[in-house]
Coordinates of C-alpha atoms in Angstrom, one line a residue:
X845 CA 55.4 29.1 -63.6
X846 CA 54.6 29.5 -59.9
X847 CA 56.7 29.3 -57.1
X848 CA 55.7 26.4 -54.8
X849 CA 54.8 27.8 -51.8
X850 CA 55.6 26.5 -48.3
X851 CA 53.7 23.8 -46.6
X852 CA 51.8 25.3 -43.7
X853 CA 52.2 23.7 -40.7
X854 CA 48.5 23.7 -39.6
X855 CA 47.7 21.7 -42.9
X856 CA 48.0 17.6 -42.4
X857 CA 50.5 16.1 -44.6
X858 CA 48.9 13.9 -47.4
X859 CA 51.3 11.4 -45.7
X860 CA 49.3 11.7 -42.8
X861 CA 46.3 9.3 -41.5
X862 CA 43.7 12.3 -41.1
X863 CA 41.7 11.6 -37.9
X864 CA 38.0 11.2 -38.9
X865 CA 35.6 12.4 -36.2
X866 CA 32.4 10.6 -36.0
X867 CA 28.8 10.8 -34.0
X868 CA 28.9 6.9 -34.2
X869 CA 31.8 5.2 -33.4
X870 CA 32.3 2.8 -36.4
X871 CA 30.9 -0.3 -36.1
X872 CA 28.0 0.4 -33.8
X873 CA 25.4 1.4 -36.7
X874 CA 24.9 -2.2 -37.0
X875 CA 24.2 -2.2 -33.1
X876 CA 22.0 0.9 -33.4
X877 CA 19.7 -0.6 -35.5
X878 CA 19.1 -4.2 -33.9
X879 CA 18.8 -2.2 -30.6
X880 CA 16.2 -0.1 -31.9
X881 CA 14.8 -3.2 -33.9
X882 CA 14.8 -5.0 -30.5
X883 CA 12.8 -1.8 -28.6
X884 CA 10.1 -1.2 -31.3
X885 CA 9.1 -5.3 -31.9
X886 CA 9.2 -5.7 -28.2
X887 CA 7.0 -2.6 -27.9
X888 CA 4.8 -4.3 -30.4
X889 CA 4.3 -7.4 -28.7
X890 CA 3.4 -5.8 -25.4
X891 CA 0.9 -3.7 -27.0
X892 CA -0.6 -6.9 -28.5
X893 CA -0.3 -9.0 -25.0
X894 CA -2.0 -5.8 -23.4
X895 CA -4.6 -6.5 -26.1
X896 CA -5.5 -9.9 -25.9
X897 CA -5.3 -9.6 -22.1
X898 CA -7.6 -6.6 -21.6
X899 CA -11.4 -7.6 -20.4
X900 CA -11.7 -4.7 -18.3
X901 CA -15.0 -3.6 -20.4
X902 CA -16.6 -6.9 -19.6
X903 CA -18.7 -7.1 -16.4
X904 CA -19.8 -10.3 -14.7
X905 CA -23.0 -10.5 -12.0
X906 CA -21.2 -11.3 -8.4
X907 CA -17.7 -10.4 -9.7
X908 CA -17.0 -7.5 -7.3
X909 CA -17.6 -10.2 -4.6
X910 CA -16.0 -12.9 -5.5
X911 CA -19.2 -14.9 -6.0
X912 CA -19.5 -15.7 -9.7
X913 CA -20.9 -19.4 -10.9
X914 CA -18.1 -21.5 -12.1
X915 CA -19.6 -23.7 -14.9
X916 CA -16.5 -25.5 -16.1
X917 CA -14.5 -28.4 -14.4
X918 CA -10.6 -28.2 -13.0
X919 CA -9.6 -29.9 -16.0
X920 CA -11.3 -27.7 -18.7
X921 CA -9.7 -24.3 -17.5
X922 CA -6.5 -26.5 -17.5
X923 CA -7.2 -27.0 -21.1
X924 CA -8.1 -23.6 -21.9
X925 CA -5.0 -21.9 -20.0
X926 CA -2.7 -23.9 -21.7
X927 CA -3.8 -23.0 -25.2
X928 CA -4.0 -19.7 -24.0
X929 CA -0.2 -19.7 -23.2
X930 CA 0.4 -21.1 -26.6
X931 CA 0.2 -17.8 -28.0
X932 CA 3.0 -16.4 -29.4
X933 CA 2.3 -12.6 -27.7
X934 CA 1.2 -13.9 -23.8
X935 CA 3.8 -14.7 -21.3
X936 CA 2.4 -16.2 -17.9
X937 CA 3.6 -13.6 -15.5
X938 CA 0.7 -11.6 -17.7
X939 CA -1.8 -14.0 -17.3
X940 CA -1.3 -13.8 -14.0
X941 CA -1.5 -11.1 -13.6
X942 CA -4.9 -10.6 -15.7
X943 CA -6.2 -13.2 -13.9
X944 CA -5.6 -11.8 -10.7
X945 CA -7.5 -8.5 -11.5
X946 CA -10.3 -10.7 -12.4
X947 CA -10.7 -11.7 -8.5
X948 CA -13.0 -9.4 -6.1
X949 CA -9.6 -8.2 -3.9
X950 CA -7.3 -8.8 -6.7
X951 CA -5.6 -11.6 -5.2
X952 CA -2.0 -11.9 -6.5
X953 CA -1.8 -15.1 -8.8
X954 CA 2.0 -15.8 -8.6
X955 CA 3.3 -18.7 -11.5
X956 CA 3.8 -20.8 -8.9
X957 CA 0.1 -21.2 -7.7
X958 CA -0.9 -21.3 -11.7
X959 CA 1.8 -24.1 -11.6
X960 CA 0.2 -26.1 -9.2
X961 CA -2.7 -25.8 -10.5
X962 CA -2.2 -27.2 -14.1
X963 CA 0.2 -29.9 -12.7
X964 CA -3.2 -31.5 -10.8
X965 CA -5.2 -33.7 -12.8
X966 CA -9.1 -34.1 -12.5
X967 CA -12.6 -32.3 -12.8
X968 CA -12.7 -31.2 -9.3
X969 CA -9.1 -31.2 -8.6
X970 CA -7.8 -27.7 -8.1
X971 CA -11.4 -26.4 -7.2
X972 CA -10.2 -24.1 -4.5
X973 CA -7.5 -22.7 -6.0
X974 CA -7.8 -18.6 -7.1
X975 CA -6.3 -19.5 -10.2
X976 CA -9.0 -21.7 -11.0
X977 CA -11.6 -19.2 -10.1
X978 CA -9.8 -16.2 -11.8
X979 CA -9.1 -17.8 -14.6
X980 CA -12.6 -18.7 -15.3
X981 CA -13.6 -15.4 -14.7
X982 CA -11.2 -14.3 -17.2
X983 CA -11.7 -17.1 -20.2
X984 CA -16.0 -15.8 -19.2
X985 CA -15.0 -12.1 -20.0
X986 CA -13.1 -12.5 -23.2
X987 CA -15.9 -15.5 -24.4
X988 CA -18.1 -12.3 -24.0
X989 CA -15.9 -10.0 -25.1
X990 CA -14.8 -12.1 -28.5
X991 CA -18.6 -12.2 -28.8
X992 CA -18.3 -16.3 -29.1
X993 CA -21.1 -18.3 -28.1
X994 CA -21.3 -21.1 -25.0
X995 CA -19.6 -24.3 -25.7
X996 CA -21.8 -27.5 -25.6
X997 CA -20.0 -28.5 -22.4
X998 CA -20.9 -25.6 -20.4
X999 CA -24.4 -25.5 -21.4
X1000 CA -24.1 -29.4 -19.7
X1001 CA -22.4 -27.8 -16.9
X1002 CA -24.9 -25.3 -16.7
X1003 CA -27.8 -27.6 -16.7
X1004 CA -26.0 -30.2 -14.0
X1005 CA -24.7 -27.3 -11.7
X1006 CA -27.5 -24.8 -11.2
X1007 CA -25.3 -23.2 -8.8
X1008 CA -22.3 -23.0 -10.1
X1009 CA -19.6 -25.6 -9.1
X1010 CA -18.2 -26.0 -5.7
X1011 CA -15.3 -23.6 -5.3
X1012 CA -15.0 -23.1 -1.4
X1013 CA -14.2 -26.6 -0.1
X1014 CA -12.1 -29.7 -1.1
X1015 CA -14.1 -32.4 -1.4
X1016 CA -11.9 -35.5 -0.7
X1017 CA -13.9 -37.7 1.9
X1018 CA -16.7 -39.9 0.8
X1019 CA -19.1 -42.3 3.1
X1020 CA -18.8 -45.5 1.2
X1021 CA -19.9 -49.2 2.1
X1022 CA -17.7 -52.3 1.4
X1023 CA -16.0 -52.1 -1.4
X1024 CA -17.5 -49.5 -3.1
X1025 CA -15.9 -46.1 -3.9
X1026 CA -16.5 -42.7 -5.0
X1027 CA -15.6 -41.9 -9.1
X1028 CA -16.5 -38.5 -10.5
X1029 CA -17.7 -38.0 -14.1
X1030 CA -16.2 -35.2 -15.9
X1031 CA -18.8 -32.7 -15.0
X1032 CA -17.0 -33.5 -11.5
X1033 CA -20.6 -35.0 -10.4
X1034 CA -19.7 -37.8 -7.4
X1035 CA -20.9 -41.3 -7.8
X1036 CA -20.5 -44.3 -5.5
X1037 CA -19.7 -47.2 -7.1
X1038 CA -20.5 -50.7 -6.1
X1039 CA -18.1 -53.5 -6.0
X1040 CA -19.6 -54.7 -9.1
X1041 CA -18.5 -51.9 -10.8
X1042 CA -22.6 -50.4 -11.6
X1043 CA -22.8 -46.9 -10.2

């Protein structure tokens, strides 16, 4: 039979909690992983923002001067920007921001302007604003861009405004007689309209 042999001192006693070194401290895989999880969807979404936003390779006659014809009203961008923002993968600071590069000296386009602008209510209301102008430029390129054809209301538009709609000056005052008054139809044209109610 063998003789038991001391119990070296530099050996841990079995009665001992061994001290378990790790390169994680427990707990934190969990951590690890939604952190990661967290870095590579929200790497994914910009790329797909990025994506949707980009109409860079689309070029418009008058854009580098700020002088392309707007054929939509006030209230149809407002429609179009807000089913824009619907999307699950476009915040507003970017559209802003895309919207901006689509004026001639990139004007910045801060929420609060875009703000303003969809809380007015009207075809010509908003006319002046850049983030009516920029964002038609924008919703132009990526019609263009997505290859999709022109709606039936701006081939109206088109047809009413040769010119493009006013974008330089408010129009708020209106020379009326008695008790007529200007109305505007939604292609923003002006009418006067008699106290009878007949235009």
């Amino acid at each position: 039979m063998s003789a038991l042999g001391e119990l070296d001192p530099n050996v841990a006693s079995s009665s001992h909690n061994p001290t378990i070194q790790c390169s994680t401290p427990p707990g934190d895989e969990n951590n690890q992983v939604a952190n990661n999880y967290e870095k590579n969807t929200g790497g994914s979404k910009k790329s797909e923002q990025n994506k949707l936003l980009d109409v860079s390779g689309v070029a418009l006659d008058g854009q580098d001067t700020e002088e392309v014809p707007v054929y939509d009203t006030c209230d149809e961008i407002r429609k179009k920007i807000r089913a824009f923002l619907r999307k699950p993968d476009v915040s507003q600071q970017a559209f802003c921001r895309a919207i901006s590069e689509c004026c001639a000296d990139e004007h910045k386009v801060q929420s609060r302007q875009l703000n303003s602008f969809l809380g007015k209510k009207g075809p010509m209301e908003g006319n002046t604003s850049t983030a009516f102008y920029g964002s038609y430029v924008f919703f132009e390129k990526l019609r263009m861009k997505e290859g999709k054809p022109k709606s039936q209301m701006r081939q109206e538009m088109e047809n009413i405004h040769r010119n493009g709609v006013n974008t330089t000056d408010q129009e708020r005052f209106w020379l009326c007689k008695g008790n007529d008054r200007p109305v505007r139809d939604k292609y923003g044209r002006m009418h006067i309209v008699k106290a009878g109610g007949r235009a």
